[in-house]
């Protein structure tokens, strides 16, 4: 068992993610989500308010502003999160391959003794 | 109606193999074609009884004499439905082939509606409409409101049915109907045509009436040859598209399942948010999360898994100790100290996930099917699939979740509260099929996709976060599948008071309102829901 009960933001005792990495990864998930939310909201406003142009312009501008901010922050965060994903990829490879190899080795062993 | 001049290349060639029909039914079919409000068609009737039935021959000859758009082909020997239909296709001049049975009836607007759709979707190669049965009293009953193109459903049963319209050049490319698939020749054709079609278009209107009577194929006592042909057609389809799997019939009415092997045994990260709460199940108090984990370990045949349990601060230390003991090296405990936010807790777990696949799992579940993970994983590994959900049952065995349905401006569970064992309308609860979404109580998806679409929206802390996630998955171009072959209990709302926060619903509608109006995959009305 990996015990992270002290605090997830204190990092993983098994050499996993640091607190900063966890925060960056979560922040980027949130930003990617926010960008999509705002893009959808823009589209929905266009659908809903085709007949009331004044309201459309006000809502569109506000949502567009928020979208621009989110995209800018997301771009700035990209490098940090790429680093997290690189770290995760290495660990995924280790976790996936080792049990598979172990299972194959066990099957070969059983084959020999059968 | 005034017959227009015959063009050399009509838009539609309606091909009808004719073999010993009831006279009244044949006449009704011909009349329904001649009464179309769209004139640009030819009707090709292929008399497969080799002119032996003088009355039928007379009806066909009279129709041809009365309307130059009606063409008659008389086979010299009885060849069966495949040979007869291919003969008709062989002389067809239309850009599109519409397939009609000799005892069925077209709605008066059928061809005009299809023509309108072709004009709107010029690259449509295969089109199909909804249909209804026609009882002995000539009244339409049992409308089948079909889904939009649903390739996974098509591997489970021949749902395209009537009215099926195929671009003639496509039919010629694939070689028409194949001998050896009699009774399921239309299923075989639909599979082969949709594999190559640029666009498959569903017209959500019942424009074809399928007559049910004693001589119908569906009323035969022994249809085993038909079902064998269907299984071969599906197996051939798998070979052609490079999908590894075996086909089995799972229901007497002609419903099939494709079993696929899991590729490469990937690690699955099971993320479980919890507060470590207890509740009564089957008359006994239990700690929900420890029993959920215990059931996954004890009842699952798939073993390459890790648990990431994201627990709130108040979770009792004894629960954490039990989890550590039950999960061993596969257990990872992640603390959550902020206010409750289901989405944020799932995201926290996903950040720690090492698996290629992420399984979101509520802490109030219990595994029923030992191969549930293999079943879901083998579907999730198919090309273009972004998420997979299982069948969930309440404690009393009634259905809690048969997929999501997004219609009428809001989301809901398909088959909520229905009796166990229900097949659902048109086999909907016993087949793998595309859905608009699945519940976050148990959903499997590639971890990379989860990250790519920004995980769960933390702006939806309690409700609809799974709906939002599903809509992000499909908007990103991925399919979502639901399977009845992976089954779990979901003791819903035993650990948390359910409630809809209006603010969350408003949020959902603000971002997805237009996608919550009409579900493309589940279009059954109140009558069908009561089944």
XYZ file of C-alpha atoms in Angstrom:
645
model
C 0.000 0.000 0.000
C 1.108 3.527 -0.707
C 0.233 5.619 2.305
C -0.518 9.196 1.393
C -2.588 9.800 4.446
C -0.347 12.574 5.733
C -1.294 14.900 2.894
C -1.400 14.395 -0.827
C 0.195 17.751 -1.322
C 3.202 16.572 0.634
C 4.161 14.329 -2.251
C 4.320 10.594 -2.693
C 6.650 8.620 -0.434
C 7.246 6.107 -3.232
C 9.074 8.695 -5.294
C 5.967 9.786 -7.206
C 4.630 13.256 -7.644
C 5.661 16.270 -5.665
C 3.140 18.633 -4.153
C 3.860 21.165 -6.848
C 3.364 18.579 -9.561
C 0.016 17.502 -8.148
C -1.103 21.100 -7.952
C 0.046 21.839 -11.488
C -1.650 18.759 -12.919
C -4.912 19.535 -11.153
C -4.740 23.150 -12.188
C -4.277 22.227 -15.805
C -7.190 19.774 -15.732
C -9.277 22.605 -14.406
C -8.052 25.025 -17.064
C -8.644 22.642 -19.941
C -12.120 22.057 -18.572
C -12.752 25.769 -18.150
C -11.693 26.490 -21.718
C -14.158 23.914 -23.004
C -16.892 25.182 -20.737
C -16.418 28.719 -21.983
C -16.246 27.650 -25.602
C -19.493 25.738 -25.123
C -21.103 28.666 -23.385
C -20.176 30.898 -26.293
C -21.784 28.455 -28.692
C -24.885 28.124 -26.535
C -25.279 31.881 -26.263
C -25.102 32.158 -30.004
C -27.840 29.548 -30.330
C -30.047 31.014 -27.617
C -29.825 34.685 -28.265
C -29.867 35.035 -31.993
C -32.909 37.238 -31.637
C -31.692 39.521 -28.832
C -28.519 41.008 -30.116
C -27.785 43.352 -27.259
C -27.755 40.608 -24.655
C -25.800 38.369 -26.950
C -23.024 40.893 -27.334
C -22.777 41.468 -23.585
C -22.671 37.777 -22.696
C -20.376 36.917 -25.549
C -17.860 39.548 -24.588
C -17.826 38.471 -20.960
C -17.418 34.802 -21.804
C -14.823 35.577 -24.451
C -12.779 37.520 -21.898
C -12.838 34.613 -19.485
C -11.905 32.243 -22.274
C -8.916 34.357 -23.263
C -7.665 34.428 -19.682
C -8.018 30.671 -19.283
C -6.230 29.966 -22.549
C -3.366 32.238 -21.600
C -2.899 30.579 -18.219
C -3.219 27.136 -19.752
C -0.463 27.887 -22.251
C 1.768 29.192 -19.479
C 1.209 26.046 -17.411
C 1.791 23.624 -20.287
C 5.535 23.155 -19.720
C 5.108 22.300 -16.062
C 2.403 19.743 -16.734
C 4.307 18.154 -19.591
C 6.970 17.432 -17.022
C 4.362 15.750 -14.796
C 3.088 13.642 -17.674
C 6.613 12.559 -18.558
C 7.017 11.391 -15.010
C 3.673 9.589 -15.165
C 4.549 7.916 -18.474
C 7.681 6.460 -17.009
C 5.743 5.089 -14.067
C 2.943 3.739 -16.289
C 5.488 1.790 -18.305
C 6.969 0.326 -15.180
C 3.635 -0.582 -13.668
C 2.148 -2.129 -16.769
C 5.122 -4.039 -17.975
C 6.356 -5.576 -14.750
C 3.154 -7.527 -13.922
C 2.802 -8.635 -17.539
C 6.355 -9.880 -17.579
C 5.840 -11.599 -14.256
C 2.701 -13.312 -15.550
C 4.474 -14.491 -18.681
C 7.395 -15.770 -16.629
C 4.970 -17.646 -14.364
C 3.216 -19.196 -17.358
C 6.542 -20.358 -18.768
C 7.424 -21.854 -15.402
C 4.129 -23.708 -15.255
C 4.694 -24.962 -18.785
C 8.022 -26.445 -17.812
C 6.778 -28.263 -14.780
C 3.521 -29.556 -16.327
C -52.029 11.708 -58.688
C -50.653 12.568 -62.125
C -47.826 10.332 -63.271
C -44.807 12.377 -64.330
C -42.747 11.574 -67.380
C -40.298 8.756 -66.721
C -36.729 9.924 -66.568
C -33.944 7.669 -67.683
C -32.357 7.776 -64.238
C -34.866 8.194 -61.409
C -33.632 9.030 -57.959
C -35.014 5.838 -56.435
C -35.287 2.258 -57.628
C -37.594 0.400 -55.281
C -36.702 -3.273 -55.505
C -39.297 -5.815 -54.361
C -38.788 -9.576 -54.594
C -42.223 -11.147 -54.901
C -42.943 -14.722 -53.878
C -46.433 -16.012 -53.219
C -47.769 -13.015 -51.306
C -51.329 -12.528 -50.212
C -52.974 -10.661 -53.073
C -54.356 -7.877 -50.916
C -50.967 -7.252 -49.334
C -49.198 -7.096 -52.693
C -51.753 -4.652 -54.009
C -51.420 -2.507 -50.902
C -47.639 -2.421 -51.346
C -47.907 -1.317 -54.982
C -50.527 1.288 -54.127
C -48.368 2.701 -51.342
C -45.544 3.250 -53.813
C -47.782 4.766 -56.460
C -49.280 7.079 -53.835
C -45.960 8.632 -52.922
C -45.938 12.421 -52.943
C -42.579 12.220 -54.700
C -42.662 11.120 -58.333
C -39.060 10.330 -59.248
C -38.954 6.561 -58.710
C -39.216 3.235 -60.426
C -40.697 0.143 -58.844
C -39.016 -3.113 -59.832
C -41.031 -6.196 -58.888
C -39.182 -9.468 -59.336
C -41.622 -12.379 -59.644
C -39.675 -15.208 -58.043
C -42.484 -17.717 -58.461
C -41.586 -17.999 -62.146
C -45.078 -16.920 -63.167
C -46.665 -19.929 -61.486
C -49.203 -17.824 -59.601
C -51.405 -16.384 -62.324
C -53.228 -14.030 -59.995
C -50.008 -12.477 -58.693
C -48.631 -12.223 -62.203
C -51.857 -10.523 -63.186
C -51.599 -7.969 -60.386
C -48.006 -7.157 -61.317
C -48.777 -6.938 -65.039
C -51.736 -4.679 -64.408
C -49.621 -2.383 -62.250
C -46.955 -2.200 -64.953
C -49.588 -1.441 -67.551
C -51.150 1.279 -65.426
C -47.905 3.067 -64.521
C -44.839 3.069 -66.718
C -42.658 3.476 -63.633
C -43.571 -0.046 -62.539
C -41.262 -2.651 -64.050
C -41.759 -6.382 -63.893
C -39.070 -9.046 -63.945
C -40.184 -12.690 -64.129
C -37.585 -15.238 -63.144
C -37.606 -18.487 -65.063
C -36.864 -20.478 -61.916
C -37.422 -19.763 -58.249
C -34.116 -18.462 -56.917
C -34.897 -17.279 -53.398
C -34.818 -13.781 -51.951
C -31.124 -13.139 -52.588
C -31.212 -14.060 -56.279
C -34.505 -12.270 -56.841
C -33.360 -9.060 -55.167
C -30.070 -9.109 -57.045
C -31.992 -9.485 -60.304
C -33.931 -6.358 -59.439
C -30.803 -4.449 -58.488
C -29.207 -5.603 -61.739
C -31.674 -3.673 -63.880
C -32.120 -0.712 -61.513
C -31.488 2.741 -62.973
C -31.971 4.827 -59.850
C -29.190 6.558 -57.963
C -30.500 4.910 -54.819
C -31.927 1.454 -54.158
C -34.817 1.259 -51.687
C -35.572 -2.228 -50.418
C -39.199 -3.079 -49.772
C -40.875 -6.403 -48.955
C -43.827 -7.548 -51.013
C -46.301 -7.380 -48.118
C -45.202 -4.092 -46.527
C -46.350 -0.523 -47.008
C -44.574 2.810 -47.435
C -45.878 5.957 -45.794
C -46.990 8.451 -48.488
C -44.136 10.826 -47.658
C -41.410 8.182 -47.391
C -39.559 8.919 -50.608
C -39.883 12.690 -50.407
C -38.492 12.665 -46.896
C -35.544 10.523 -47.989
C -35.013 12.765 -51.028
C -34.961 15.844 -48.806
C -32.379 14.195 -46.593
C -30.198 13.259 -49.536
C -30.349 16.862 -50.706
C -29.288 18.033 -47.244
C -26.582 15.390 -46.810
C -25.120 14.843 -50.275
C -22.541 12.289 -49.121
C -25.165 10.019 -47.573
C -24.582 6.513 -48.914
C -26.902 4.617 -46.584
C -30.144 5.987 -45.161
C -32.716 4.367 -42.951
C -35.980 5.439 -41.395
C -37.950 4.469 -38.334
C -40.629 1.857 -38.868
C -43.784 0.499 -37.310
C -45.558 -2.814 -37.451
C -48.792 -3.156 -39.357
C -51.313 -5.404 -37.672
C -53.924 -7.564 -39.390
C -56.347 -4.641 -39.046
C -53.934 -2.394 -40.996
C -53.246 -0.143 -38.012
C -49.640 0.825 -37.297
C -48.433 -0.456 -33.927
C -45.135 -0.824 -32.045
C -43.170 2.006 -33.604
C -39.435 1.414 -33.527
C -37.765 4.764 -32.922
C -34.283 3.848 -33.999
C -31.041 5.419 -32.890
C -28.803 7.424 -35.152
C -26.095 5.300 -36.700
C -24.935 2.993 -33.935
C -22.281 0.566 -35.161
C -22.012 -1.280 -31.858
C -25.751 -1.858 -31.789
C -25.596 -3.047 -35.397
C -23.177 -5.760 -34.313
C -25.819 -6.871 -31.811
C -28.917 -6.954 -33.973
C -30.232 -5.825 -37.339
C -31.716 -2.552 -36.172
C -31.468 -0.665 -39.475
C -34.246 -2.745 -41.006
C -36.785 -0.847 -43.116
C -36.870 1.485 -44.882
C -33.276 0.945 -45.959
C -32.002 3.035 -48.862
C -28.564 2.442 -50.355
C -26.633 4.369 -52.982
C -26.641 2.102 -56.013
C -22.933 2.609 -56.733
C -22.149 1.390 -53.216
C -24.322 -1.702 -53.637
C -22.565 -2.452 -56.913
C -19.166 -1.965 -55.286
C -19.900 -4.476 -52.549
C -21.518 -6.929 -54.965
C -25.154 -6.770 -53.873
C -26.664 -9.459 -51.683
C -24.616 -12.566 -50.955
C -25.835 -16.100 -51.455
C -25.728 -18.278 -48.360
C -27.165 -15.665 -45.993
C -30.864 -16.176 -46.735
C -33.072 -14.752 -44.037
C -30.247 -12.515 -42.814
C -29.201 -11.266 -46.236
C -30.353 -7.748 -45.374
C -28.293 -7.803 -42.159
C -25.246 -8.939 -44.109
C -25.815 -6.178 -46.659
C -26.236 -3.519 -43.965
C -22.981 -4.554 -42.294
C -21.044 -4.544 -45.555
C -22.556 -1.295 -46.794
C -22.066 0.663 -43.575
C -18.427 -0.410 -43.429
C -17.797 1.471 -46.666
C -20.377 4.221 -46.538
C -19.130 7.793 -46.364
C -22.152 8.673 -44.281
C -24.954 6.649 -42.723
C -27.997 8.799 -42.046
C -30.983 8.058 -39.875
C -34.320 9.706 -40.621
C -36.221 9.796 -37.309
C -39.688 9.251 -38.672
C -41.705 6.034 -39.116
C -42.041 5.899 -42.875
C -42.311 2.147 -43.361
C -44.945 -0.261 -42.118
C -43.813 -3.825 -41.662
C -46.770 -6.142 -41.894
C -46.956 -8.795 -39.194
C -48.938 -11.877 -40.160
C -48.741 -15.631 -39.914
C -46.491 -16.091 -42.932
C -43.950 -13.503 -41.739
C -40.424 -14.798 -41.314
C -40.541 -13.573 -37.736
C -43.478 -15.891 -37.034
C -41.746 -19.061 -38.142
C -41.235 -21.649 -35.446
C -37.680 -22.494 -36.483
C -35.452 -19.630 -37.493
C -32.181 -21.325 -36.604
C -30.882 -21.086 -40.182
C -31.635 -17.354 -40.180
C -29.774 -16.858 -36.903
C -26.822 -18.943 -38.069
C -26.607 -16.784 -41.166
C -26.688 -13.653 -38.993
C -23.840 -14.950 -36.835
C -21.788 -15.683 -39.950
C -22.569 -12.220 -41.293
C -21.323 -10.610 -38.071
C -18.229 -12.826 -37.952
C -17.428 -11.882 -41.556
C -17.894 -8.241 -40.621
C -15.402 -8.599 -37.766
C -12.888 -10.154 -40.153
C -13.297 -7.376 -42.684
C -12.796 -4.562 -40.181
C -9.991 -6.362 -38.348
C -11.826 -6.744 -35.070
C -10.886 -9.816 -33.064
C -13.889 -11.459 -31.453
C -16.359 -14.297 -31.413
C -20.092 -14.085 -32.019
C -22.763 -15.735 -29.924
C -26.528 -15.515 -29.951
C -27.801 -14.232 -26.621
C -31.552 -14.084 -27.162
C -34.040 -16.170 -29.185
C -35.298 -13.172 -31.178
C -31.980 -12.719 -32.955
C -29.750 -10.768 -30.621
C -26.011 -11.305 -30.613
C -22.958 -10.524 -28.598
C -19.429 -10.029 -29.838
C -16.919 -11.164 -27.245
C -13.515 -9.608 -27.638
C -10.329 -10.468 -25.834
C -8.563 -7.836 -23.757
C -5.390 -6.682 -25.495
C -2.118 -6.556 -23.518
C -3.660 -6.617 -20.028
C -3.283 -2.882 -19.311
C -3.225 -1.560 -15.774
C -6.595 -0.159 -14.698
C -6.554 2.546 -12.039
C -9.739 2.381 -9.991
C -10.439 5.772 -8.447
C -12.865 5.695 -5.534
C -13.857 8.878 -3.712
C -15.154 8.207 -0.204
C -15.911 9.539 3.233
C -15.660 6.092 4.725
C -19.360 6.015 5.537
C -21.465 3.068 6.637
C -24.950 1.981 5.630
C -27.246 -1.003 5.836
C -27.216 -3.421 2.937
C -29.246 -6.628 2.946
C -30.070 -6.047 6.573
C -26.485 -5.656 7.709
C -24.431 -2.580 8.466
C -21.345 -2.276 6.318
C -18.572 0.183 5.593
C -19.337 0.864 1.968
C -15.865 1.559 0.614
C -14.151 -1.422 2.211
C -16.853 -3.764 0.948
C -16.662 -2.203 -2.511
C -12.924 -2.804 -2.660
C -13.312 -6.265 -1.175
C -15.898 -7.195 -3.814
C -13.695 -5.932 -6.634
C -10.809 -8.049 -5.404
C -12.834 -11.127 -4.532
C -15.254 -11.141 -7.469
C -13.109 -9.969 -10.378
C -11.116 -12.187 -12.694
C -9.058 -9.250 -14.005
C -6.160 -8.583 -11.692
C -3.973 -5.865 -13.199
C -5.573 -3.118 -11.169
C -4.646 -0.493 -8.615
C -6.943 1.325 -6.229
C -6.695 5.029 -5.591
C -9.046 5.820 -2.752
C -9.499 9.555 -2.298
C -10.786 9.974 1.226
C -12.139 12.955 3.136
C -10.540 14.031 6.397
C -13.266 12.562 8.619
C -12.742 9.041 7.260
C -12.191 6.781 10.300
C -8.647 5.488 10.768
C -10.021 1.957 11.094
C -11.479 2.206 7.582
C -8.129 3.327 6.197
C -6.401 0.475 7.994
C -8.882 -2.026 6.557
C -8.403 -0.617 3.076
C -4.648 -0.917 3.430
C -4.955 -4.521 4.513
C -7.482 -5.492 1.825
C -5.725 -3.688 -1.032
C -2.120 -4.432 -0.125
C 0.395 -3.136 -2.648
C -2.368 -2.190 -5.025
C -3.933 0.287 -2.608
C -3.079 3.986 -2.682
C -4.751 6.285 -0.189
C -5.007 9.962 -1.074
C -6.262 12.519 1.400
C -8.858 15.156 0.503
C -9.022 18.039 2.962
C -11.071 20.567 1.019
C -14.893 20.834 1.021
C -16.711 18.008 -0.757
C -16.327 18.144 -4.510
C -16.823 14.827 -6.286
C -15.213 16.099 -9.480
C -12.154 17.458 -7.752
C -11.734 14.203 -5.815
C -11.878 12.179 -9.018
C -9.358 14.532 -10.601
C -7.088 14.177 -7.573
C -7.240 10.428 -7.954
C -6.615 10.617 -11.683
C -3.498 12.695 -11.152
C -2.107 9.844 -9.074
C -3.233 7.120 -11.474
C -0.551 5.042 -13.135
C -2.912 2.989 -15.262
C -3.509 3.302 -18.968
C -7.214 3.159 -18.116
C -9.122 4.974 -15.434
C -12.175 3.482 -13.770
C -14.305 5.903 -11.802
C -16.109 3.931 -9.143
C -18.456 4.950 -6.380
C -17.818 3.527 -2.942
C -21.344 2.079 -2.748
C -21.038 -0.647 -5.356
C -20.608 -4.394 -5.372
C -19.370 -6.494 -8.271
C -21.725 -9.109 -9.735
C -20.108 -10.248 -12.998
C -16.647 -11.719 -12.436
C -15.526 -10.640 -15.919
C -16.961 -7.134 -15.640
C -13.583 -5.479 -16.093
C -12.618 -7.609 -19.089
C -16.000 -6.860 -20.650
C -15.675 -3.121 -20.183
C -11.991 -3.029 -21.044
C -12.384 -5.004 -24.259
C -14.990 -2.479 -25.387
C -12.924 0.505 -24.261
C -10.016 -0.780 -26.321
C -12.009 -0.549 -29.561
C -11.087 2.240 -31.926
C -12.942 5.462 -31.268
C -14.396 4.398 -27.934
C -13.913 6.997 -25.217
C -15.900 5.583 -22.330
C -17.740 2.434 -21.245
C -20.377 1.918 -18.576
C -22.033 -1.183 -17.106
C -25.495 -2.305 -16.016
C -26.144 -1.220 -12.426
C -28.805 -2.610 -10.096
C -30.348 -1.341 -6.912
C -30.155 -3.521 -3.834
C -33.602 -4.947 -4.600
C -32.453 -6.063 -8.034
C -34.295 -3.439 -10.039
C -32.290 -1.558 -12.629
C -30.560 1.631 -11.565
C -28.653 2.426 -14.746
C -28.930 1.305 -18.357
C -26.967 4.215 -19.745
C -27.767 7.912 -19.784
C -30.436 9.558 -21.894
C -30.246 13.273 -22.613
C -33.574 14.476 -23.811
C -36.237 17.087 -23.114
C -33.677 19.495 -21.704
C -32.191 17.254 -19.054
C -30.350 14.019 -18.336
C -31.762 10.789 -16.949
C -31.009 7.107 -16.439
C -32.310 4.633 -18.994
C -34.452 1.901 -17.422
C -34.366 3.491 -13.964
C -36.376 1.253 -11.621
C -37.261 -1.310 -14.287
C -37.561 -4.952 -13.377
C -34.497 -7.174 -13.626
C -34.420 -9.284 -16.743
C -36.227 -6.699 -18.836
C -35.024 -6.828 -22.420
C -36.017 -3.197 -22.895
C -37.540 -1.752 -26.037
C -36.025 -3.406 -29.097
C -33.530 -5.343 -27.030
C -32.002 -2.145 -25.672
C -31.143 -3.657 -22.302
C -29.518 -6.849 -23.541
C -27.089 -5.504 -26.118
C -23.889 -3.512 -26.219
C -24.752 -0.155 -27.749
C -23.773 3.458 -28.183
C -25.180 5.848 -25.599
C -24.966 9.570 -25.002
C -23.416 8.936 -21.622
C -22.921 6.641 -18.664
C -22.977 7.246 -14.966
C -19.840 8.280 -13.147
C -20.716 5.693 -10.518
C -18.823 3.219 -12.675
C -17.202 4.360 -15.894
C -14.034 3.256 -17.653
C -12.036 5.464 -19.970
C -8.488 5.924 -21.239
C -6.493 8.000 -18.771
C -4.976 9.993 -21.620
C -8.431 11.010 -22.834
C -9.468 11.994 -19.313
C -6.492 14.347 -19.154
C -6.979 15.599 -22.689
C -10.513 16.827 -22.010
C -9.717 18.360 -18.641
C -11.082 15.634 -16.392
C -14.223 16.274 -14.434
C -15.500 19.799 -14.167
C -14.907 21.096 -10.653
C -17.636 23.652 -11.282
C -20.084 20.759 -10.912
C -19.165 19.487 -7.434
C -22.102 17.138 -6.807
C -24.467 16.617 -9.722
C -24.162 16.228 -13.477
C -20.368 16.104 -13.480
C -20.586 12.726 -15.217
C -23.048 14.100 -17.783
C -20.678 16.943 -18.485
C -17.728 14.557 -18.782
C -19.636 12.340 -21.212
C -20.595 15.280 -23.383
C -16.964 16.332 -23.463
C -16.007 12.816 -24.532
C -18.502 12.688 -27.396
C -17.803 16.266 -28.441
C -14.148 15.274 -28.731
C -15.257 12.702 -31.299
C -15.337 9.527 -29.212
C -18.122 6.993 -28.798
C -19.515 5.957 -25.435
C -20.696 2.379 -25.013
C -22.958 0.788 -22.470
C -22.914 -2.946 -21.870
C -25.378 -5.185 -20.027
C -22.710 -7.870 -19.767
C -20.853 -6.110 -16.945
C -23.106 -5.990 -13.897
C -22.739 -4.404 -10.479
C -24.967 -3.447 -7.611
C -25.118 0.258 -6.899
C -26.545 1.020 -3.481
C -27.221 4.556 -4.606
C -27.813 7.340 -2.143
C -27.114 5.151 0.830
C -24.018 7.119 1.664
C -24.948 10.571 0.490
C -28.176 12.508 0.435
C -29.116 12.923 -3.189
C -30.224 16.313 -4.294
C -30.085 18.496 -7.344
C -28.610 21.927 -6.927
C -30.369 24.263 -9.343
C -27.141 26.119 -9.898
C -25.530 22.964 -11.237
C -28.431 22.264 -13.556
C -28.263 25.833 -14.850
C -24.530 25.416 -15.404
C -25.092 22.229 -17.343
C -27.784 23.785 -19.493
C -25.719 26.869 -20.121
C -22.895 24.842 -21.594
C -24.772 21.918 -23.155
C -28.393 23.029 -23.539
C -28.713 22.229 -27.232
C -27.261 18.740 -26.701
C -29.804 17.895 -24.050
C -32.854 18.291 -26.252
C -33.014 15.081 -28.287
C -30.967 11.998 -27.531
C -29.517 10.452 -30.694
C -29.355 6.922 -29.297
C -32.400 6.454 -27.079
C -35.601 7.790 -28.531
C -38.232 5.742 -26.821
C -41.223 7.546 -25.411
C -43.225 7.048 -22.274
C -44.996 3.961 -23.606
C -41.780 2.116 -24.273
C -40.289 3.191 -20.947
C -43.018 1.328 -19.146
C -41.966 -2.001 -20.641
